[in-house]
Tab-separated table of C-alpha atoms and ligand atoms in Angstrom:
chain	number	residue	atom	x	y	z
A	1498	UNK	CA	131.460	51.830	124.680
A	1499	UNK	CA	127.793	50.801	124.838
A	1500	UNK	CA	127.413	47.754	122.620
A	1501	UNK	CA	123.890	46.312	122.332
A	1502	UNK	CA	120.462	47.886	122.369
A	1503	UNK	CA	120.886	49.050	125.922
A	1504	UNK	CA	118.394	51.878	125.664
A	1505	UNK	CA	115.575	49.774	124.238
A	1506	UNK	CA	112.283	51.474	124.971
A	1507	UNK	CA	113.883	54.306	126.967
A	1508	UNK	CA	112.337	57.707	126.245
A	1509	UNK	CA	114.750	60.554	125.655
A	1510	UNK	CA	113.746	64.128	124.855
A	1511	UNK	CA	116.760	65.557	123.024
A	1512	UNK	CA	116.790	69.327	122.977
A	1513	UNK	CA	119.001	70.899	120.333
A	1514	UNK	CA	119.809	74.554	120.904
A	1515	UNK	CA	121.576	77.124	118.754
A	1516	UNK	CA	125.285	76.490	118.788
A	1517	UNK	CA	127.764	75.274	116.181
A	1518	UNK	CA	127.907	71.925	118.024
A	1519	UNK	CA	124.277	71.354	116.920
A	1520	UNK	CA	125.624	69.405	113.925
A	1521	UNK	CA	127.002	66.827	116.388
A	1522	UNK	CA	123.492	66.282	117.768
A	1523	UNK	CA	122.552	64.533	114.533
A	1524	UNK	CA	125.183	61.890	115.267
A	1525	UNK	CA	124.026	61.792	118.895
A	1526	UNK	CA	120.451	61.123	117.738
A	1527	UNK	CA	121.684	58.310	115.490
A	1528	UNK	CA	123.653	56.714	118.347
A	1529	UNK	CA	120.774	56.929	120.842
A	1530	UNK	CA	118.345	55.444	118.312
A	1531	UNK	CA	120.865	52.701	117.505
A	1532	UNK	CA	120.846	51.816	121.208
A	1533	UNK	CA	117.076	51.368	120.970
A	1534	UNK	CA	116.010	54.681	122.550
A	1535	UNK	CA	112.866	56.498	121.470
A	1536	UNK	CA	114.145	59.989	120.791
A	1537	UNK	CA	111.869	63.018	120.556
A	1538	UNK	CA	113.876	65.956	119.267
A	1539	UNK	CA	112.942	69.484	120.334
A	1540	UNK	CA	114.689	72.360	118.548
A	1541	UNK	CA	114.964	75.972	119.569
A	1542	UNK	CA	114.693	78.688	116.922
A	1543	UNK	CA	118.465	79.228	117.206
A	1544	UNK	CA	119.192	75.572	116.494
A	1545	UNK	CA	117.378	75.764	113.162
A	1546	UNK	CA	119.948	78.293	111.918
A	1547	UNK	CA	122.591	75.532	112.206
A	1548	UNK	CA	120.786	72.363	111.146
A	1549	UNK	CA	117.390	71.482	109.699
A	1550	UNK	CA	114.553	69.737	111.537
A	1551	UNK	CA	114.320	67.333	108.593
A	1552	UNK	CA	117.711	65.841	109.484
A	1553	UNK	CA	116.484	65.006	112.988
A	1554	UNK	CA	113.131	63.780	111.752
A	1555	UNK	CA	114.895	61.339	109.430
A	1556	UNK	CA	117.246	60.130	112.176
A	1557	UNK	CA	114.716	59.871	115.015
A	1558	UNK	CA	111.727	58.760	112.957
A	1559	UNK	CA	109.594	61.412	114.673
A	1560	UNK	CA	108.625	64.933	113.587
A	1561	UNK	CA	110.662	67.523	115.465
A	1562	UNK	CA	108.854	69.675	118.042
A	1563	UNK	CA	109.831	73.308	117.837
A	1564	UNK	CA	106.913	75.448	118.903
A	1565	UNK	CA	104.912	75.980	122.036
A	1566	UNK	CA	102.057	77.399	120.027
A	1567	UNK	CA	101.652	74.730	117.364
A	1568	UNK	CA	98.009	73.587	117.650
A	1569	UNK	CA	98.623	70.506	115.492
A	1570	UNK	CA	101.474	69.261	117.693
A	1571	UNK	CA	99.593	70.127	120.884
A	1572	UNK	CA	96.633	68.072	119.632
A	1573	UNK	CA	98.909	65.024	119.768
A	1574	UNK	CA	101.210	65.257	122.751
A	1575	UNK	CA	100.909	68.627	124.524
A	1576	UNK	CA	104.015	70.267	125.966
A	1577	UNK	CA	103.237	69.149	129.521
A	1578	UNK	CA	102.666	65.582	128.342
A	1579	UNK	CA	105.914	65.799	126.386
A	1580	UNK	CA	107.718	66.852	129.575
A	1581	UNK	CA	106.218	63.829	131.333
A	1582	UNK	CA	106.812	61.445	128.431
A	1583	UNK	CA	110.589	61.819	128.687
A	1584	UNK	CA	112.495	59.694	131.186
A	1585	UNK	CA	115.268	62.188	130.734
A	1586	UNK	CA	115.622	65.525	128.978
A	1587	UNK	CA	119.021	65.873	127.354
A	1588	UNK	CA	120.052	69.311	126.146
A	1589	UNK	CA	122.921	68.970	123.701
A	1590	UNK	CA	124.318	71.396	122.903
A	1591	UNK	CA	123.342	73.569	125.865
A	1592	UNK	CA	124.365	77.132	125.064
A	1593	UNK	CA	125.190	79.772	127.695
A	1594	UNK	CA	121.871	81.402	126.894
A	1595	UNK	CA	119.897	78.204	127.483
A	1596	UNK	CA	121.677	77.528	130.796
A	1597	UNK	CA	120.879	81.082	131.898
A	1598	UNK	CA	117.245	80.610	130.938
A	1599	UNK	CA	116.858	77.388	132.895
A	1600	UNK	CA	118.617	78.953	135.844
A	1601	UNK	CA	116.218	81.911	135.775
A	1602	UNK	CA	113.174	79.659	135.412
A	1603	UNK	CA	111.950	81.343	132.220
A	1604	UNK	CA	109.265	79.553	130.231
A	1605	UNK	CA	108.765	81.414	126.972
A	1606	UNK	CA	109.336	78.681	124.397
A	1607	UNK	CA	108.834	74.946	124.081
A	1608	UNK	CA	112.177	73.926	125.543
A	1609	UNK	CA	112.145	76.238	128.570
A	1610	UNK	CA	108.541	75.266	129.344
A	1611	UNK	CA	109.419	71.574	129.248
A	1612	UNK	CA	112.470	72.209	131.433
A	1613	UNK	CA	110.233	73.822	134.044
A	1614	UNK	CA	107.366	71.310	133.811
A	1615	UNK	CA	109.494	68.164	133.873
A	1616	UNK	CA	109.685	65.711	136.768
A	1617	UNK	CA	112.498	63.683	135.222
A	1618	UNK	CA	116.240	64.409	135.252
A	1619	UNK	CA	117.571	67.205	133.043
A	1620	UNK	CA	121.030	66.723	131.556
A	1621	UNK	CA	122.837	69.721	130.104
A	1622	UNK	CA	125.819	69.196	127.797
A	1623	UNK	CA	127.316	72.700	127.596
A	1624	UNK	CA	128.846	73.933	124.359
A	1625	UNK	CA	130.135	77.461	124.034
A	1626	UNK	CA	133.191	79.622	123.588
A	1627	UNK	CA	135.688	79.121	126.418
A	1628	UNK	CA	135.369	82.734	127.617
A	1629	UNK	CA	131.593	82.380	127.796
A	1630	UNK	CA	131.944	79.140	129.787
A	1631	UNK	CA	134.487	80.672	132.188
A	1632	UNK	CA	132.460	83.833	132.653
A	1633	UNK	CA	131.401	84.084	136.319
A	1634	UNK	CA	127.781	84.574	135.266
A	1635	UNK	CA	127.692	81.236	133.432
A	1636	UNK	CA	129.567	79.561	136.298
A	1637	UNK	CA	127.118	81.056	138.819
A	1638	UNK	CA	124.179	79.797	136.730
A	1639	UNK	CA	125.641	76.305	136.606
A	1640	UNK	CA	126.280	76.150	140.365
A	1641	UNK	CA	122.862	77.600	141.113
A	1642	UNK	CA	121.196	74.863	139.049
A	1643	UNK	CA	123.240	72.131	140.712
A	1644	UNK	CA	122.419	73.480	144.176
A	1645	UNK	CA	118.732	73.990	143.441
A	1646	UNK	CA	117.925	70.664	141.887
A	1647	UNK	CA	119.665	67.312	142.342
A	1648	UNK	CA	117.947	66.113	139.146
A	1649	UNK	CA	119.955	68.558	137.028
A	1650	UNK	CA	123.223	67.171	135.711
A	1651	UNK	CA	125.975	68.914	133.780
A	1652	UNK	CA	127.965	66.672	131.459
A	1653	UNK	CA	131.136	68.319	130.184
A	1654	UNK	CA	132.262	70.503	128.648
A	1655	UNK	CA	135.462	69.177	127.102
A	1656	UNK	CA	138.656	71.126	126.832
A	1657	UNK	CA	140.337	71.699	123.476
A	1658	UNK	CA	140.159	73.406	120.085
A	1659	UNK	CA	137.054	75.444	119.486
A	1660	UNK	CA	135.223	76.301	116.264
A	1661	UNK	CA	136.095	79.984	116.806
A	1662	UNK	CA	139.833	79.241	116.955
A	1663	UNK	CA	140.139	79.516	120.760
A	1664	UNK	CA	141.508	76.735	122.884
A	1665	UNK	CA	139.976	75.939	126.300
A	1666	UNK	CA	136.944	74.464	128.087
A	1667	UNK	CA	133.628	74.762	126.259
A	1668	UNK	CA	133.543	72.018	123.632
A	1669	UNK	CA	130.513	69.759	123.758
A	1670	UNK	CA	131.352	66.174	124.746
A	1671	UNK	CA	131.624	63.833	121.772
A	1672	UNK	CA	128.281	62.184	120.836
A	1673	UNK	CA	129.633	58.711	121.622
A	1674	UNK	CA	130.658	59.830	125.114
A	1675	UNK	CA	127.229	61.369	125.773
A	1676	UNK	CA	125.505	58.237	124.487
A	1677	UNK	CA	127.648	55.967	126.713
A	1678	UNK	CA	126.983	58.198	129.716
A	1679	UNK	CA	123.271	58.063	128.974
A	1680	UNK	CA	123.315	54.258	128.924
A	1681	UNK	CA	125.028	54.188	132.343
A	1682	UNK	CA	122.847	56.979	133.717
A	1683	UNK	CA	119.534	55.390	132.758
A	1684	UNK	CA	120.622	51.967	134.025
A	1685	UNK	CA	121.420	53.463	137.431
A	1686	UNK	CA	118.292	55.584	137.583
A	1687	UNK	CA	115.967	52.666	136.789
A	1688	UNK	CA	116.656	49.737	139.094
A	1689	UNK	CA	113.588	47.866	137.805
A	1690	UNK	CA	114.335	48.254	134.112
A	1691	UNK	CA	113.327	45.007	132.382
A	1692	UNK	CA	111.175	43.908	135.360
A	1693	UNK	CA	107.419	43.434	135.289
A	1694	UNK	CA	105.201	44.416	138.206
A	1695	UNK	CA	101.537	43.469	138.576
A	1696	UNK	CA	99.423	45.483	141.019
A	1697	UNK	CA	95.812	44.990	142.067
A	1698	UNK	CA	93.956	48.113	143.176
A	1699	UNK	CA	90.600	49.583	144.108
A	1700	UNK	CA	87.480	47.826	145.336
A	1701	UNK	CA	85.628	44.971	143.681
A	1702	UNK	CA	81.892	44.964	143.032
A	1703	UNK	CA	79.918	41.812	143.625
A	1704	UNK	CA	76.599	41.934	141.827
A	1705	UNK	CA	73.300	41.304	143.613
A	1706	UNK	CA	71.326	42.273	140.528
A	1707	UNK	CA	71.924	44.594	137.514
A	1708	UNK	CA	71.621	47.744	139.671
A	1709	UNK	CA	72.971	46.656	143.066
A	1710	UNK	CA	76.236	45.360	144.335
A	1711	UNK	CA	78.282	44.702	147.474
A	1712	UNK	CA	81.582	46.544	147.630
A	1713	UNK	CA	84.361	47.772	149.895
A	1714	UNK	CA	85.629	51.159	150.916
A	1715	UNK	CA	88.646	51.854	148.704
A	1716	UNK	CA	89.637	54.855	146.608
A	1717	UNK	CA	92.432	52.979	144.819
A	1718	UNK	CA	94.805	55.897	145.489
A	1719	UNK	CA	97.534	53.794	147.121
A	1720	UNK	CA	97.629	51.246	144.294
A	1721	UNK	CA	97.710	53.943	141.608
A	1722	UNK	CA	100.453	55.847	143.440
A	1723	UNK	CA	102.484	52.625	143.668
A	1724	UNK	CA	101.964	51.986	139.955
A	1725	UNK	CA	103.402	55.440	139.205
A	1726	UNK	CA	106.342	54.890	141.566
A	1727	UNK	CA	107.165	51.520	139.960
A	1728	UNK	CA	107.036	53.086	136.475
A	1729	UNK	CA	109.419	55.793	137.699
A	1730	UNK	CA	111.838	53.003	138.659
A	1731	UNK	CA	111.730	51.637	135.131
A	1732	UNK	CA	109.361	48.699	135.646
A	1733	UNK	CA	106.738	47.595	133.173
A	1734	UNK	CA	103.544	47.894	135.222
A	1735	UNK	CA	100.199	46.154	134.820
A	1736	UNK	CA	97.486	47.592	137.043
A	1737	UNK	CA	94.467	45.358	137.553
A	1738	UNK	CA	91.918	47.740	138.948
A	1739	UNK	CA	88.369	47.684	140.189
A	1740	UNK	CA	86.170	50.755	139.541
A	1741	UNK	CA	87.840	53.966	140.782
A	1742	UNK	CA	87.867	57.647	139.905
A	1743	UNK	CA	91.552	58.184	139.209
A	1744	UNK	CA	93.443	58.831	135.994
A	1745	UNK	CA	95.722	56.022	134.927
A	1746	UNK	CA	99.374	57.034	135.448
A	1747	UNK	CA	101.405	57.459	132.235
A	1748	UNK	CA	103.174	54.310	131.151
A	1749	UNK	CA	100.889	51.939	133.104
A	1750	UNK	CA	98.917	49.155	131.387
A	1751	UNK	CA	95.445	49.228	132.931
A	1752	UNK	CA	93.196	46.176	133.086
A	1753	UNK	CA	89.816	47.353	134.352
A	1754	UNK	CA	87.735	44.729	136.166
A	1755	UNK	CA	84.646	44.692	138.329
A	1756	UNK	CA	84.278	41.549	140.440
A	1757	UNK	CA	86.787	39.534	142.467
A	1758	UNK	CA	86.421	36.695	139.957
A	1759	UNK	CA	87.368	39.044	137.101
A	1760	UNK	CA	90.233	40.462	139.147
A	1761	UNK	CA	91.543	36.968	139.842
A	1762	UNK	CA	91.371	36.018	136.171
A	1763	UNK	CA	93.029	39.208	134.971
A	1764	UNK	CA	95.725	39.160	137.665
A	1765	UNK	CA	96.654	35.501	137.204
A	1766	UNK	CA	96.766	35.989	133.451
A	1767	UNK	CA	99.068	39.032	133.845
A	1768	UNK	CA	101.277	37.079	136.276
A	1769	UNK	CA	101.435	34.115	133.873
A	1770	UNK	CA	102.691	36.461	131.156
A	1771	UNK	CA	105.675	37.312	133.374
A	1772	UNK	CA	105.816	38.971	136.763
A	1773	UNK	CA	108.723	39.737	139.067
A	1774	UNK	CA	106.846	41.611	141.792
A	1775	UNK	CA	103.164	41.277	142.683
A	1776	UNK	CA	101.579	43.900	144.930
A	1777	UNK	CA	98.007	43.410	146.129
A	1778	UNK	CA	96.505	46.693	147.257
A	1779	UNK	CA	92.949	45.869	146.184
A	1780	UNK	CA	90.194	45.831	148.747
A	1781	UNK	CA	88.667	42.650	147.403
A	1782	UNK	CA	85.171	41.856	148.682
A	1783	UNK	CA	85.533	38.811	150.909
A	1784	UNK	CA	82.127	37.441	149.909
A	1785	UNK	CA	79.846	37.623	146.890
A	1786	UNK	CA	76.173	36.765	146.456
A	1787	UNK	CA	75.835	33.055	145.707
A	1788	UNK	CA	73.946	34.033	142.583
A	1789	UNK	CA	73.267	37.357	140.916
A	1790	UNK	CA	69.676	38.026	139.787
A	1791	UNK	CA	69.391	38.664	136.057
A	1792	UNK	CA	66.604	41.197	136.521
A	1793	UNK	CA	66.298	43.954	139.103
A	1794	UNK	CA	64.987	42.507	142.367
A	1795	UNK	CA	61.714	44.247	143.242
A	1796	UNK	CA	61.230	45.327	146.810
A	1797	UNK	CA	58.256	43.643	148.456
A	1798	UNK	CA	59.205	41.688	151.566
A	1799	UNK	CA	60.118	43.572	154.780
A	1800	UNK	CA	63.324	41.628	155.067
A	1801	UNK	CA	65.473	39.762	152.632
A	1802	UNK	CA	68.383	37.403	152.947
A	1803	UNK	CA	71.232	37.218	150.499
A	1804	UNK	CA	73.318	34.104	150.619
A	1805	UNK	CA	76.998	34.951	150.357
A	1806	UNK	CA	79.849	32.686	149.337
A	1807	UNK	CA	83.517	33.292	149.915
A	1808	UNK	CA	85.595	34.913	147.172
A	1809	UNK	CA	88.941	33.488	146.128
A	1810	UNK	CA	91.967	35.103	147.771
A	1811	UNK	CA	93.826	36.543	144.787
A	1812	UNK	CA	97.062	37.259	146.624
A	1813	UNK	CA	97.202	33.796	148.220
A	1814	UNK	CA	96.623	32.160	144.845
A	1815	UNK	CA	99.467	34.095	143.239
A	1816	UNK	CA	101.785	33.430	146.203
A	1817	UNK	CA	100.963	29.706	146.020
A	1818	UNK	CA	102.167	29.373	142.406
A	1819	UNK	CA	105.058	27.017	141.781
A	1820	UNK	CA	107.326	29.934	140.893
A	1821	UNK	CA	105.685	32.884	142.608
A	1822	UNK	CA	106.757	36.470	142.082
A	1823	UNK	CA	107.929	38.536	145.064
A	1824	UNK	CA	104.538	38.983	146.765
A	1825	UNK	CA	103.562	42.032	148.793
A	1826	UNK	CA	100.220	42.344	150.552
A	1827	UNK	CA	98.418	45.114	152.365
A	1828	UNK	CA	96.651	44.733	155.670
A	1829	UNK	CA	94.040	47.217	156.786
A	1830	UNK	CA	93.331	46.600	160.440
A	1831	UNK	CA	91.548	48.398	163.247
A	1832	UNK	CA	93.448	46.677	166.077
A	1833	UNK	CA	96.556	44.509	166.715
A	1834	UNK	CA	97.893	45.854	163.423
A	1835	UNK	CA	101.394	44.335	163.526
A	1836	UNK	CA	100.288	41.013	164.978
A	1837	UNK	CA	97.645	40.478	162.295
A	1838	UNK	CA	100.094	41.586	159.604
A	1839	UNK	CA	102.625	38.986	160.801
A	1840	UNK	CA	99.961	36.293	160.690
A	1841	UNK	CA	99.011	37.360	157.162
A	1842	UNK	CA	102.641	37.232	156.086
A	1843	UNK	CA	102.928	33.571	157.088
A	1844	UNK	CA	99.426	32.418	156.163
A	1845	UNK	CA	99.542	33.888	152.648
A	1846	UNK	CA	103.243	33.018	152.126
A	1847	UNK	CA	104.249	36.611	151.410
A	1848	UNK	CA	107.576	38.429	151.455
A	1849	UNK	CA	106.174	41.683	152.853
A	1850	UNK	CA	102.984	43.036	154.360
A	1851	UNK	CA	102.287	46.751	154.490
A	1852	UNK	CA	99.977	47.287	157.417
A	1853	UNK	CA	97.851	50.292	158.120
A	1854	UNK	CA	95.667	51.208	161.018
A	1855	UNK	CA	92.308	52.102	159.499
A	1856	UNK	CA	90.846	53.078	162.861
A	1857	UNK	CA	92.634	56.425	162.428
A	1858	UNK	CA	90.479	58.962	160.581
A	1859	UNK	CA	93.397	61.160	159.417
A	1860	UNK	CA	94.957	58.474	157.229
A	1861	UNK	CA	94.027	55.496	155.090
A	1862	UNK	CA	90.713	55.125	153.260
A	1863	UNK	CA	89.880	57.958	150.881
A	1864	UNK	CA	92.558	60.113	152.458
A	1865	UNK	CA	95.502	61.565	150.524
A	1866	UNK	CA	97.779	60.525	153.367
A	1867	UNK	CA	98.772	57.255	154.877
A	1868	UNK	CA	101.112	55.998	157.585
A	1869	UNK	CA	102.047	52.342	157.539
A	1870	UNK	CA	104.207	49.686	159.118
A	1871	UNK	CA	106.303	47.415	156.926
A	1872	UNK	CA	106.298	43.865	158.220
A	1873	UNK	CA	108.638	41.220	156.783
A	1874	UNK	CA	109.991	37.948	158.159
A	1875	UNK	CA	112.858	39.789	159.824
A	1876	UNK	CA	111.659	43.308	160.529
A	1877	UNK	CA	108.860	45.594	161.649
A	1878	UNK	CA	109.484	49.077	160.348
A	1879	UNK	CA	107.121	52.013	160.816
A	1880	UNK	CA	106.929	54.536	157.965
A	1881	UNK	CA	105.661	57.945	159.121
A	1882	UNK	CA	102.625	59.754	157.739
A	1883	UNK	CA	103.256	60.957	154.200
A	1884	UNK	CA	101.130	61.858	151.203
A	1885	UNK	CA	100.332	58.743	149.214
A	1886	UNK	CA	102.707	59.518	146.297
A	1887	UNK	CA	105.716	60.100	148.592
A	1888	UNK	CA	104.760	57.056	150.627
A	1889	UNK	CA	104.507	54.987	147.441
A	1890	UNK	CA	108.011	56.060	146.431
A	1891	UNK	CA	109.313	55.143	149.863
A	1892	UNK	CA	107.559	51.765	149.825
A	1893	UNK	CA	108.864	50.962	146.359
A	1894	UNK	CA	112.424	51.586	147.616
A	1895	UNK	CA	111.828	49.118	150.483
A	1896	UNK	CA	110.260	46.577	148.108
A	1897	UNK	CA	113.184	46.852	145.656
A	1898	UNK	CA	115.753	46.467	148.459
A	1899	UNK	CA	114.095	43.268	149.751
A	1900	UNK	CA	113.342	41.961	146.249
A	1901	UNK	CA	116.999	42.369	145.222
A	1902	UNK	CA	118.043	40.220	148.197
A	1903	UNK	CA	116.048	37.329	146.722
A	1904	UNK	CA	117.862	37.443	143.355
B	2461	C5P	O1	92.944	38.716	154.253
B	2461	C5P	P1	92.911	40.193	154.001
B	2461	C5P	O2	91.759	40.631	153.136
B	2461	C5P	O3	93.001	41.042	155.232
B	2461	C5P	O4	94.266	40.455	153.185
B	2461	C5P	C1	94.555	41.663	152.598
B	2461	C5P	C2	95.534	41.458	151.475
B	2461	C5P	O5	95.142	40.357	150.652
B	2461	C5P	C3	95.571	42.648	150.571
B	2461	C5P	O6	96.860	42.705	150.001
B	2461	C5P	C4	94.510	42.308	149.521
B	2461	C5P	O7	94.710	42.984	148.316
B	2461	C5P	C5	94.697	40.807	149.368
B	2461	C5P	N1	93.458	40.081	149.072
B	2461	C5P	C6	93.294	39.452	147.864
B	2461	C5P	N2	92.149	38.739	147.595
B	2461	C5P	C7	91.174	38.645	148.507
B	2461	C5P	C8	91.318	39.282	149.743
B	2461	C5P	C9	92.463	39.996	149.999
B	2461	C5P	O8	94.189	39.550	147.001
B	2461	C5P	N3	90.086	37.961	148.234
């Protein structure tokens, strides 16, 4: 049995549908909340015939969501946001009707819309009369869902006495069993739960005067995609970002900066507050003007010279700390990609360098795709061309595997 607050901060959308087992969902809510989970209850119209929303509101501490067309609720967290907010959507009880709906891909109420819009796992805890469960249509719906989507899980049902007097399979699992399974499930799904990741991203701007700056070519897309992938693995993510045009991924703490000096300050501060993995994707300007003019520089001379001084190397400074996090750097090169990456790995005292060939126009800067080579002290591993989000997920898996070896 789960003992402590093992679901602290985990976000569960609990969908209660219209079956007699709905009364057990109140106890399930209490158990999940006791484990520290944030529970957002969604009720179908059918569920409200068995139990009141007020019960769930009192137990979860949040107003129940029950309508797709409630402007007040949509003003807060819209249904798509709600689907993304959840780390898991748990449907308990899941009636035969609800399973059929999900299997058919209908989206005509709040629950079915969330089920279709979600990116997270969907857990169904069936509860119905044994004949309904054994009916080939229900069985076909269940197998179709399992075949179609590896993120859909069916927990139960139990065998035994039923509310209608029948005996057989169809009882919803006991709330304590579902809660314990949820603790184990979320622990497995989130290998970085309890870990903190700091990522630098985007370009920096080094001021010449109030209207001019020196900068680098960088969209920030790779860093933002990595931030999302780390959040998906359960990490707490701080993203220290130069100016970019990308929305901040849900669940990421953004620290917006402009210059390399600001990025260094913000990143070292975030690392000092606790950091297990540090990933530097930022295209930091190597040099900055020795001094920035306070007023706009007027053009008069035919030529002008700006004295540049070297910027601090943020990644090297973090890697040189007494107790450094697991440090990962990026290397954008136009030639000798692997060789330069290996040199960077040693010079900056890193655990991994992700190298990309920026001489190729189909990948890299400002592109939605990238192809990279992972370079560590014991391997050189090419990763084929992928879109940046898929690549980020792949890279995060490699980073976690190597990071876990250092524990
Ligand atoms: O030395 P180079 O700029 O090629 O190294 C690239 C790696 O170092 C990237 O991970 C980049 O984010 C990081 N870097 C940094 N601070 C700098 C320059 C680069 O963190 N001033």
